[in-house]
Amino acid sequence: MNPKTLLDLHRITPKKSLGQNFIHDPNALDKIVALAELDKTDRVLEIGPGTGAMTTRLGHAAGEVIAVELDNRLETVLDAALALERLTNVRILIGDILHVDVDGLMGEAPYIMVANVPYYITSAILRHMLEARNRPRRLVLTVQLEVAERIVAKPGEMSLLAVSVQFYAKPQLVMRLKPSVFWPRPDVDSAVLRLTTYDTPPVEVPDEALFFRVVRAGFAQKRKQLKNAFGEGFGLRHEDAAAMMEIAQIDPKRRAETLVLEEWAALTRAYAALK
């Protein structure tokens, strides 16, 4: 049953304030589940189950599914969908994923995340999940196409978001989705991202928090040359900012969007050495 008919039966109207756009195209749903590469040994955390079209597919493919839904109006819709499919391996949790203790919820065992998330909180959800102690080993999520392109960017077009994601995972833009596969139709094109997380970050840094302080300082003044950005971002004297760039062996005239991950790591090590 398509989401409009289903929600009409339950007298529920999608809330634009919650960014509710439900995928109704069966082919798109099947492809997204296939990208998660699930078997009956897998545990899945689904974020934003909505009307349950993805949830039931995940329930049939995986051993266990925990689905976190913000909108408590959808609980009865989800319960009905699970009952119809006779799925007993799916648990619905009503709550805000950004306020959920992911480590407490998922424990220490490996798991995979699948999500069709509200686009306005994509960055916050990625940060929340990737910074968890037990982060998902794989994430498959639907996001705005423009955001997906920013996340998979190469040097020359890097952003704070791209560096933050690529520090923890290898991102791939695997599929584009037209507005017609959703109801209500969004105003933008969408994409499916697949992130494969690293056991340890691919670059060596003395401290992850310090690494992100350095990256944020660089991008805070992204139109400026790095030596000036770090001088202002850290309150460094001109000669100290220059020394930091020299230790890292990076041209002080470079700009943040041109740096590769290893260069950010080198800058972090250089700043730590200066301090």
PDB file of C-alpha atoms in Angstrom:
ATOM      1  CA  MET A   1       0.000   0.000   0.000  1.00  0.00           C
ATOM      2  CA  ASN A   2       1.415   3.382  -0.942  1.00  0.00           C
ATOM      3  CA  PRO A   3       2.176   5.768   1.959  1.00  0.00           C
ATOM      4  CA  LYS A   4      -0.510   8.313   1.043  1.00  0.00           C
ATOM      5  CA  THR A   5      -3.302   5.726   1.170  1.00  0.00           C
ATOM      6  CA  LEU A   6      -1.874   4.197   4.326  1.00  0.00           C
ATOM      7  CA  LEU A   7      -1.574   7.494   6.161  1.00  0.00           C
ATOM      8  CA  ASP A   8      -5.014   8.596   5.000  1.00  0.00           C
ATOM      9  CA  LEU A   9      -6.447   5.443   6.605  1.00  0.00           C
ATOM     10  CA  HIS A  10      -4.799   6.419   9.891  1.00  0.00           C
ATOM     11  CA  ARG A  11      -5.729  10.095   9.449  1.00  0.00           C
ATOM     12  CA  ILE A  12      -2.105  11.158   9.566  1.00  0.00           C
ATOM     13  CA  THR A  13      -0.745  14.081   7.556  1.00  0.00           C
ATOM     14  CA  PRO A  14       3.011  14.249   6.893  1.00  0.00           C
ATOM     15  CA  LYS A  15       4.753  17.048   8.775  1.00  0.00           C
ATOM     16  CA  LYS A  16       6.991  19.255   6.689  1.00  0.00           C
ATOM     17  CA  SER A  17       8.678  20.393   9.900  1.00  0.00           C
ATOM     18  CA  LEU A  18       9.922  16.814  10.386  1.00  0.00           C
ATOM     19  CA  GLY A  19      11.156  16.499   6.811  1.00  0.00           C
ATOM     20  CA  GLN A  20       8.831  13.556   6.155  1.00  0.00           C
ATOM     21  CA  ASN A  21       9.207  12.211   2.603  1.00  0.00           C
ATOM     22  CA  PHE A  22       8.457   8.487   2.419  1.00  0.00           C
ATOM     23  CA  ILE A  23       9.989   6.246  -0.261  1.00  0.00           C
ATOM     24  CA  HIS A  24       7.177   4.364  -1.994  1.00  0.00           C
ATOM     25  CA  ASP A  25       8.900   2.964  -5.095  1.00  0.00           C
ATOM     26  CA  PRO A  26       9.408  -0.816  -4.557  1.00  0.00           C
ATOM     27  CA  ASN A  27      12.444  -0.963  -6.851  1.00  0.00           C
ATOM     28  CA  ALA A  28      14.201   1.822  -4.955  1.00  0.00           C
ATOM     29  CA  LEU A  29      13.417   0.161  -1.618  1.00  0.00           C
ATOM     30  CA  ASP A  30      14.719  -3.212  -2.824  1.00  0.00           C
ATOM     31  CA  LYS A  31      17.932  -1.673  -4.164  1.00  0.00           C
ATOM     32  CA  ILE A  32      18.620   0.175  -0.911  1.00  0.00           C
ATOM     33  CA  VAL A  33      18.165  -2.997   1.139  1.00  0.00           C
ATOM     34  CA  ALA A  34      20.407  -4.894  -1.295  1.00  0.00           C
ATOM     35  CA  LEU A  35      23.140  -2.285  -0.799  1.00  0.00           C
ATOM     36  CA  ALA A  36      23.158  -3.083   2.915  1.00  0.00           C
ATOM     37  CA  GLU A  37      24.238  -6.665   2.031  1.00  0.00           C
ATOM     38  CA  LEU A  38      22.329  -8.285   4.881  1.00  0.00           C
ATOM     39  CA  ASP A  39      22.003 -11.855   6.040  1.00  0.00           C
ATOM     40  CA  LYS A  40      20.323 -13.505   9.014  1.00  0.00           C
ATOM     41  CA  THR A  41      23.384 -12.959  11.216  1.00  0.00           C
ATOM     42  CA  ASP A  42      23.177  -9.169  10.859  1.00  0.00           C
ATOM     43  CA  ARG A  43      21.786  -6.612  13.280  1.00  0.00           C
ATOM     44  CA  VAL A  44      20.339  -3.433  11.780  1.00  0.00           C
ATOM     45  CA  LEU A  45      19.650   0.000  13.192  1.00  0.00           C
ATOM     46  CA  GLU A  46      17.071   1.735  11.022  1.00  0.00           C
ATOM     47  CA  ILE A  47      16.602   5.473  11.462  1.00  0.00           C
ATOM     48  CA  GLY A  48      13.319   6.934  10.239  1.00  0.00           C
ATOM     49  CA  PRO A  49      11.225   3.826   9.458  1.00  0.00           C
ATOM     50  CA  GLY A  50       8.214   5.985   8.565  1.00  0.00           C
ATOM     51  CA  THR A  51       5.377   3.747   7.362  1.00  0.00           C
ATOM     52  CA  GLY A  52       7.451   0.564   7.508  1.00  0.00           C
ATOM     53  CA  ALA A  53       8.031  -0.125   3.795  1.00  0.00           C
ATOM     54  CA  MET A  54      11.794  -0.366   4.348  1.00  0.00           C
ATOM     55  CA  THR A  55      11.445  -1.832   7.833  1.00  0.00           C
ATOM     56  CA  THR A  56       9.596  -4.947   6.704  1.00  0.00           C
ATOM     57  CA  ARG A  57      12.163  -5.597   3.981  1.00  0.00           C
ATOM     58  CA  LEU A  58      14.967  -5.247   6.524  1.00  0.00           C
ATOM     59  CA  GLY A  59      13.112  -7.574   8.888  1.00  0.00           C
ATOM     60  CA  HIS A  60      12.973 -10.301   6.251  1.00  0.00           C
ATOM     61  CA  ALA A  61      16.633  -9.850   5.288  1.00  0.00           C
ATOM     62  CA  ALA A  62      18.333  -9.449   8.707  1.00  0.00           C
ATOM     63  CA  GLY A  63      18.406 -11.296  11.996  1.00  0.00           C
ATOM     64  CA  GLU A  64      17.383  -8.319  14.136  1.00  0.00           C
ATOM     65  CA  VAL A  65      16.166  -4.790  13.409  1.00  0.00           C
ATOM     66  CA  ILE A  66      15.826  -1.873  15.814  1.00  0.00           C
ATOM     67  CA  ALA A  67      13.906   0.966  14.158  1.00  0.00           C
ATOM     68  CA  VAL A  68      14.017   4.428  15.731  1.00  0.00           C
ATOM     69  CA  GLU A  69      11.122   6.722  14.747  1.00  0.00           C
ATOM     70  CA  LEU A  70      10.705  10.303  15.941  1.00  0.00           C
ATOM     71  CA  ASP A  71       6.989  10.692  15.093  1.00  0.00           C
ATOM     72  CA  ASN A  72       4.902   8.817  17.692  1.00  0.00           C
ATOM     73  CA  ARG A  73       1.845   9.021  15.385  1.00  0.00           C
ATOM     74  CA  LEU A  74       3.489   6.378  13.188  1.00  0.00           C
ATOM     75  CA  GLU A  75       3.827   3.755  15.912  1.00  0.00           C
ATOM     76  CA  THR A  76       0.447   2.162  15.142  1.00  0.00           C
ATOM     77  CA  VAL A  77       1.229   2.198  11.402  1.00  0.00           C
ATOM     78  CA  LEU A  78       4.520   0.417  12.014  1.00  0.00           C
ATOM     79  CA  ASP A  79       3.002  -2.098  14.414  1.00  0.00           C
ATOM     80  CA  ALA A  80       0.348  -2.957  11.826  1.00  0.00           C
ATOM     81  CA  ALA A  81       2.944  -3.380   9.071  1.00  0.00           C
ATOM     82  CA  LEU A  82       5.013  -5.755  11.232  1.00  0.00           C
ATOM     83  CA  ALA A  83       1.954  -7.755  12.265  1.00  0.00           C
ATOM     84  CA  LEU A  84       0.856  -8.121   8.644  1.00  0.00           C
ATOM     85  CA  GLU A  85       4.279  -9.514   7.717  1.00  0.00           C
ATOM     86  CA  ARG A  86       4.452 -11.616  10.923  1.00  0.00           C
ATOM     87  CA  LEU A  87       7.834 -10.149  11.814  1.00  0.00           C
ATOM     88  CA  THR A  88       8.911 -10.739  15.401  1.00  0.00           C
ATOM     89  CA  ASN A  89      12.551  -9.748  14.968  1.00  0.00           C
ATOM     90  CA  VAL A  90      11.848  -6.013  14.653  1.00  0.00           C
ATOM     91  CA  ARG A  91      11.622  -3.615  17.584  1.00  0.00           C
ATOM     92  CA  ILE A  92      10.196  -0.107  17.233  1.00  0.00           C
ATOM     93  CA  LEU A  93      11.656   2.614  19.441  1.00  0.00           C
ATOM     94  CA  ILE A  94       9.898   5.979  19.487  1.00  0.00           C
ATOM     95  CA  GLY A  95      12.423   8.727  20.093  1.00  0.00           C
ATOM     96  CA  ASP A  96      14.919  11.189  18.648  1.00  0.00           C
ATOM     97  CA  ILE A  97      18.007   9.349  17.394  1.00  0.00           C
ATOM     98  CA  LEU A  98      20.123  12.391  18.279  1.00  0.00           C
ATOM     99  CA  HIS A  99      19.164  11.873  21.928  1.00  0.00           C
ATOM    100  CA  VAL A 100      19.566   8.095  21.868  1.00  0.00           C
ATOM    101  CA  ASP A 101      22.647   6.549  23.476  1.00  0.00           C
ATOM    102  CA  VAL A 102      23.654   4.485  20.450  1.00  0.00           C
ATOM    103  CA  ASP A 103      26.313   2.532  22.338  1.00  0.00           C
ATOM    104  CA  GLY A 104      23.804   1.677  25.043  1.00  0.00           C
ATOM    105  CA  LEU A 105      21.152   0.708  22.510  1.00  0.00           C
ATOM    106  CA  MET A 106      23.308  -1.422  20.201  1.00  0.00           C
ATOM    107  CA  GLY A 107      25.859  -2.731  22.686  1.00  0.00           C
ATOM    108  CA  GLU A 108      29.262  -3.908  21.514  1.00  0.00           C
ATOM    109  CA  ALA A 109      28.223  -6.294  18.717  1.00  0.00           C
ATOM    110  CA  PRO A 110      28.624  -5.197  15.076  1.00  0.00           C
ATOM    111  CA  TYR A 111      25.635  -3.719  13.266  1.00  0.00           C
ATOM    112  CA  ILE A 112      24.607  -1.967  10.056  1.00  0.00           C
ATOM    113  CA  MET A 113      22.677   1.293   9.794  1.00  0.00           C
ATOM    114  CA  VAL A 114      20.018   1.966   7.153  1.00  0.00           C
ATOM    115  CA  ALA A 115      18.223   5.301   7.078  1.00  0.00           C
ATOM    116  CA  ASN A 116      15.961   7.644   5.154  1.00  0.00           C
ATOM    117  CA  VAL A 117      16.644  10.668   7.305  1.00  0.00           C
ATOM    118  CA  PRO A 118      15.242  14.203   7.310  1.00  0.00           C
ATOM    119  CA  TYR A 119      17.648  16.129   5.120  1.00  0.00           C
ATOM    120  CA  TYR A 120      17.995  19.060   7.492  1.00  0.00           C
ATOM    121  CA  ILE A 121      19.652  16.890  10.158  1.00  0.00           C
ATOM    122  CA  THR A 122      21.788  14.663   7.916  1.00  0.00           C
ATOM    123  CA  SER A 123      25.067  16.128   9.174  1.00  0.00           C
ATOM    124  CA  ALA A 124      24.012  15.856  12.821  1.00  0.00           C
ATOM    125  CA  ILE A 125      22.976  12.206  12.419  1.00  0.00           C
ATOM    126  CA  LEU A 126      26.219  11.308  10.649  1.00  0.00           C
ATOM    127  CA  ARG A 127      28.257  12.947  13.393  1.00  0.00           C
ATOM    128  CA  HIS A 128      26.200  11.208  16.095  1.00  0.00           C
ATOM    129  CA  MET A 129      26.652   7.791  14.503  1.00  0.00           C
ATOM    130  CA  LEU A 130      30.266   8.055  13.359  1.00  0.00           C
ATOM    131  CA  GLU A 131      31.459   9.402  16.699  1.00  0.00           C
ATOM    132  CA  ALA A 132      29.808   6.573  18.631  1.00  0.00           C
ATOM    133  CA  ARG A 133      32.245   4.198  20.343  1.00  0.00           C
ATOM    134  CA  ASN A 134      30.656   1.282  18.480  1.00  0.00           C
ATOM    135  CA  ARG A 135      29.920   2.922  15.144  1.00  0.00           C
ATOM    136  CA  PRO A 136      28.076   0.981  12.412  1.00  0.00           C
ATOM    137  CA  ARG A 137      30.363  -1.071  10.205  1.00  0.00           C
ATOM    138  CA  ARG A 138      28.301   0.001   7.229  1.00  0.00           C
ATOM    139  CA  LEU A 139      25.800   2.825   6.687  1.00  0.00           C
ATOM    140  CA  VAL A 140      23.331   3.049   3.810  1.00  0.00           C
ATOM    141  CA  LEU A 141      21.335   6.245   3.842  1.00  0.00           C
ATOM    142  CA  THR A 142      19.219   8.442   1.625  1.00  0.00           C
ATOM    143  CA  VAL A 143      20.294  12.065   1.588  1.00  0.00           C
ATOM    144  CA  GLN A 144      19.919  15.176  -0.533  1.00  0.00           C
ATOM    145  CA  LEU A 145      21.987  14.791  -3.726  1.00  0.00           C
ATOM    146  CA  GLU A 146      23.900  18.003  -3.080  1.00  0.00           C
ATOM    147  CA  VAL A 147      24.906  16.759   0.390  1.00  0.00           C
ATOM    148  CA  ALA A 148      25.969  13.378  -1.009  1.00  0.00           C
ATOM    149  CA  GLU A 149      28.190  15.109  -3.564  1.00  0.00           C
ATOM    150  CA  ARG A 150      29.776  17.198  -0.813  1.00  0.00           C
ATOM    151  CA  ILE A 151      30.503  14.107   1.288  1.00  0.00           C
ATOM    152  CA  VAL A 152      32.269  12.220  -1.538  1.00  0.00           C
ATOM    153  CA  ALA A 153      34.191  15.323  -2.708  1.00  0.00           C
ATOM    154  CA  LYS A 154      37.840  15.176  -3.746  1.00  0.00           C
ATOM    155  CA  PRO A 155      40.587  17.707  -2.866  1.00  0.00           C
ATOM    156  CA  GLY A 156      39.799  21.024  -4.477  1.00  0.00           C
ATOM    157  CA  GLU A 157      36.165  20.784  -3.399  1.00  0.00           C
ATOM    158  CA  MET A 158      36.553  19.500   0.154  1.00  0.00           C
ATOM    159  CA  SER A 159      34.422  20.786   3.023  1.00  0.00           C
ATOM    160  CA  LEU A 160      34.274  20.333   6.769  1.00  0.00           C
ATOM    161  CA  LEU A 161      31.547  17.718   6.242  1.00  0.00           C
ATOM    162  CA  ALA A 162      33.629  15.780   3.708  1.00  0.00           C
ATOM    163  CA  VAL A 163      36.713  15.680   5.933  1.00  0.00           C
ATOM    164  CA  SER A 164      34.628  14.713   8.972  1.00  0.00           C
ATOM    165  CA  VAL A 165      32.974  11.775   7.199  1.00  0.00           C
ATOM    166  CA  GLN A 166      36.078  10.602   5.333  1.00  0.00           C
ATOM    167  CA  PHE A 167      38.047  10.503   8.590  1.00  0.00           C
ATOM    168  CA  TYR A 168      35.764   7.697   9.793  1.00  0.00           C
ATOM    169  CA  ALA A 169      34.536   5.991   6.622  1.00  0.00           C
ATOM    170  CA  LYS A 170      34.927   5.471   2.894  1.00  0.00           C
ATOM    171  CA  PRO A 171      31.880   7.090   1.222  1.00  0.00           C
ATOM    172  CA  GLN A 172      30.340   6.062  -2.101  1.00  0.00           C
ATOM    173  CA  LEU A 173      27.487   7.728  -3.954  1.00  0.00           C
ATOM    174  CA  VAL A 174      25.838   4.595  -5.314  1.00  0.00           C
ATOM    175  CA  MET A 175      22.431   5.665  -6.600  1.00  0.00           C
ATOM    176  CA  ARG A 176      20.473   8.789  -7.470  1.00  0.00           C
ATOM    177  CA  LEU A 177      16.773   9.076  -6.661  1.00  0.00           C
ATOM    178  CA  LYS A 178      14.265  11.301  -8.409  1.00  0.00           C
ATOM    179  CA  PRO A 179      11.605  13.144  -6.380  1.00  0.00           C
ATOM    180  CA  SER A 180       8.949  10.850  -7.880  1.00  0.00           C
ATOM    181  CA  VAL A 181      10.054   7.873  -5.738  1.00  0.00           C
ATOM    182  CA  PHE A 182       8.950   9.775  -2.603  1.00  0.00           C
ATOM    183  CA  TRP A 183       5.645  10.917  -1.185  1.00  0.00           C
ATOM    184  CA  PRO A 184       5.280  13.778  -0.568  1.00  0.00           C
ATOM    185  CA  ARG A 185       7.666  14.696  -3.373  1.00  0.00           C
ATOM    186  CA  PRO A 186      10.708  16.635  -2.134  1.00  0.00           C
ATOM    187  CA  ASP A 187      11.840  19.749  -3.988  1.00  0.00           C
ATOM    188  CA  VAL A 188      15.305  18.315  -4.634  1.00  0.00           C
ATOM    189  CA  ASP A 189      16.945  15.223  -6.088  1.00  0.00           C
ATOM    190  CA  SER A 190      18.212  12.649  -3.625  1.00  0.00           C
ATOM    191  CA  ALA A 191      20.963  10.056  -3.507  1.00  0.00           C
ATOM    192  CA  VAL A 192      21.844   6.878  -1.664  1.00  0.00           C
ATOM    193  CA  LEU A 193      25.179   6.933   0.139  1.00  0.00           C
ATOM    194  CA  ARG A 194      27.029   3.858   1.303  1.00  0.00           C
ATOM    195  CA  LEU A 195      29.664   4.396   3.979  1.00  0.00           C
ATOM    196  CA  THR A 196      32.093   1.649   4.976  1.00  0.00           C
ATOM    197  CA  THR A 197      33.631   2.562   8.310  1.00  0.00           C
ATOM    198  CA  TYR A 198      37.279   2.072   9.209  1.00  0.00           C
ATOM    199  CA  ASP A 199      38.346   0.057  12.242  1.00  0.00           C
ATOM    200  CA  THR A 200      40.805   2.882  12.914  1.00  0.00           C
ATOM    201  CA  PRO A 201      41.092   6.233  11.099  1.00  0.00           C
ATOM    202  CA  PRO A 202      43.212   6.058   7.919  1.00  0.00           C
ATOM    203  CA  VAL A 203      45.551   8.808   9.166  1.00  0.00           C
ATOM    204  CA  GLU A 204      47.593   9.092  12.346  1.00  0.00           C
ATOM    205  CA  VAL A 205      46.715  11.940  14.694  1.00  0.00           C
ATOM    206  CA  PRO A 206      47.718  12.532  18.326  1.00  0.00           C
ATOM    207  CA  ASP A 207      44.121  13.246  19.345  1.00  0.00           C
ATOM    208  CA  GLU A 208      40.843  13.094  17.401  1.00  0.00           C
ATOM    209  CA  ALA A 209      39.377  16.125  19.168  1.00  0.00           C
ATOM    210  CA  LEU A 210      42.461  18.153  18.279  1.00  0.00           C
ATOM    211  CA  PHE A 211      42.251  16.969  14.672  1.00  0.00           C
ATOM    212  CA  PHE A 212      38.732  18.353  14.351  1.00  0.00           C
ATOM    213  CA  ARG A 213      39.739  21.602  16.064  1.00  0.00           C
ATOM    214  CA  VAL A 214      42.391  22.061  13.377  1.00  0.00           C
ATOM    215  CA  VAL A 215      39.967  21.193  10.566  1.00  0.00           C
ATOM    216  CA  ARG A 216      37.292  23.549  11.903  1.00  0.00           C
ATOM    217  CA  ALA A 217      39.838  26.366  12.209  1.00  0.00           C
ATOM    218  CA  GLY A 218      40.908  25.836   8.614  1.00  0.00           C
ATOM    219  CA  PHE A 219      37.391  25.861   7.211  1.00  0.00           C
ATOM    220  CA  ALA A 220      36.158  28.693   9.441  1.00  0.00           C
ATOM    221  CA  GLN A 221      38.089  31.068   7.195  1.00  0.00           C
ATOM    222  CA  LYS A 222      38.047  28.904   4.072  1.00  0.00           C
ATOM    223  CA  ARG A 223      38.464  31.800   1.653  1.00  0.00           C
ATOM    224  CA  LYS A 224      41.680  32.772   3.382  1.00  0.00           C
ATOM    225  CA  GLN A 225      45.085  31.228   3.000  1.00  0.00           C
ATOM    226  CA  LEU A 226      45.705  28.589   5.642  1.00  0.00           C
ATOM    227  CA  LYS A 227      48.427  30.520   7.446  1.00  0.00           C
ATOM    228  CA  ASN A 228      45.935  33.356   8.038  1.00  0.00           C
ATOM    229  CA  ALA A 229      43.071  31.007   8.877  1.00  0.00           C
ATOM    230  CA  PHE A 230      45.122  29.253  11.561  1.00  0.00           C
ATOM    231  CA  GLY A 231      46.497  32.520  12.857  1.00  0.00           C
ATOM    232  CA  GLU A 232      42.969  33.775  13.481  1.00  0.00           C
ATOM    233  CA  GLY A 233      41.451  30.423  14.412  1.00  0.00           C
ATOM    234  CA  PHE A 234      44.013  29.628  17.086  1.00  0.00           C
ATOM    235  CA  GLY A 235      45.167  33.131  17.966  1.00  0.00           C
ATOM    236  CA  LEU A 236      48.663  32.279  16.739  1.00  0.00           C
ATOM    237  CA  ARG A 237      51.294  34.854  16.001  1.00  0.00           C
ATOM    238  CA  HIS A 238      52.203  35.151  12.324  1.00  0.00           C
ATOM    239  CA  GLU A 239      55.553  33.412  12.843  1.00  0.00           C
ATOM    240  CA  ASP A 240      53.927  30.532  14.795  1.00  0.00           C
ATOM    241  CA  ALA A 241      51.323  29.962  12.093  1.00  0.00           C
ATOM    242  CA  ALA A 242      54.116  29.959   9.509  1.00  0.00           C
ATOM    243  CA  ALA A 243      56.119  27.482  11.622  1.00  0.00           C
ATOM    244  CA  MET A 244      53.080  25.195  11.843  1.00  0.00           C
ATOM    245  CA  MET A 245      52.787  25.138   8.059  1.00  0.00           C
ATOM    246  CA  GLU A 246      56.524  24.545   7.675  1.00  0.00           C
ATOM    247  CA  ILE A 247      56.513  21.598  10.104  1.00  0.00           C
ATOM    248  CA  ALA A 248      53.616  20.067   8.170  1.00  0.00           C
ATOM    249  CA  GLN A 249      55.407  20.788   4.874  1.00  0.00           C
ATOM    250  CA  ILE A 250      52.349  22.503   3.417  1.00  0.00           C
ATOM    251  CA  ASP A 251      52.399  25.681   1.361  1.00  0.00           C
ATOM    252  CA  PRO A 252      50.968  28.401   3.651  1.00  0.00           C
ATOM    253  CA  LYS A 253      49.131  29.892   0.665  1.00  0.00           C
ATOM    254  CA  ARG A 254      46.972  26.771   0.269  1.00  0.00           C
ATOM    255  CA  ARG A 255      43.267  26.909   1.127  1.00  0.00           C
ATOM    256  CA  ALA A 256      41.295  24.414   3.198  1.00  0.00           C
ATOM    257  CA  GLU A 257      39.299  22.865   0.348  1.00  0.00           C
ATOM    258  CA  THR A 258      42.513  21.705  -1.407  1.00  0.00           C
ATOM    259  CA  LEU A 259      43.903  19.545   1.419  1.00  0.00           C
ATOM    260  CA  VAL A 260      43.806  15.754   1.550  1.00  0.00           C
ATOM    261  CA  LEU A 261      43.147  13.891   4.802  1.00  0.00           C
ATOM    262  CA  GLU A 262      46.824  13.161   5.460  1.00  0.00           C
ATOM    263  CA  GLU A 263      47.658  16.871   5.183  1.00  0.00           C
ATOM    264  CA  TRP A 264      45.079  17.686   7.852  1.00  0.00           C
ATOM    265  CA  ALA A 265      46.685  15.009  10.012  1.00  0.00           C
ATOM    266  CA  ALA A 266      50.117  16.548   9.388  1.00  0.00           C
ATOM    267  CA  LEU A 267      48.795  19.955  10.445  1.00  0.00           C
ATOM    268  CA  THR A 268      47.346  18.425  13.601  1.00  0.00           C
ATOM    269  CA  ARG A 269      50.690  16.862  14.475  1.00  0.00           C
ATOM    270  CA  ALA A 270      52.421  20.162  13.727  1.00  0.00           C
ATOM    271  CA  TYR A 271      50.066  22.129  15.963  1.00  0.00           C
ATOM    272  CA  ALA A 272      50.516  19.589  18.753  1.00  0.00           C
ATOM    273  CA  ALA A 273      54.300  19.950  18.393  1.00  0.00           C
ATOM    274  CA  LEU A 274      54.059  23.752  18.619  1.00  0.00           C
ATOM    275  CA  LYS A 275      51.923  23.564  21.763  1.00  0.00           C
TER     276      LYS A 275
END
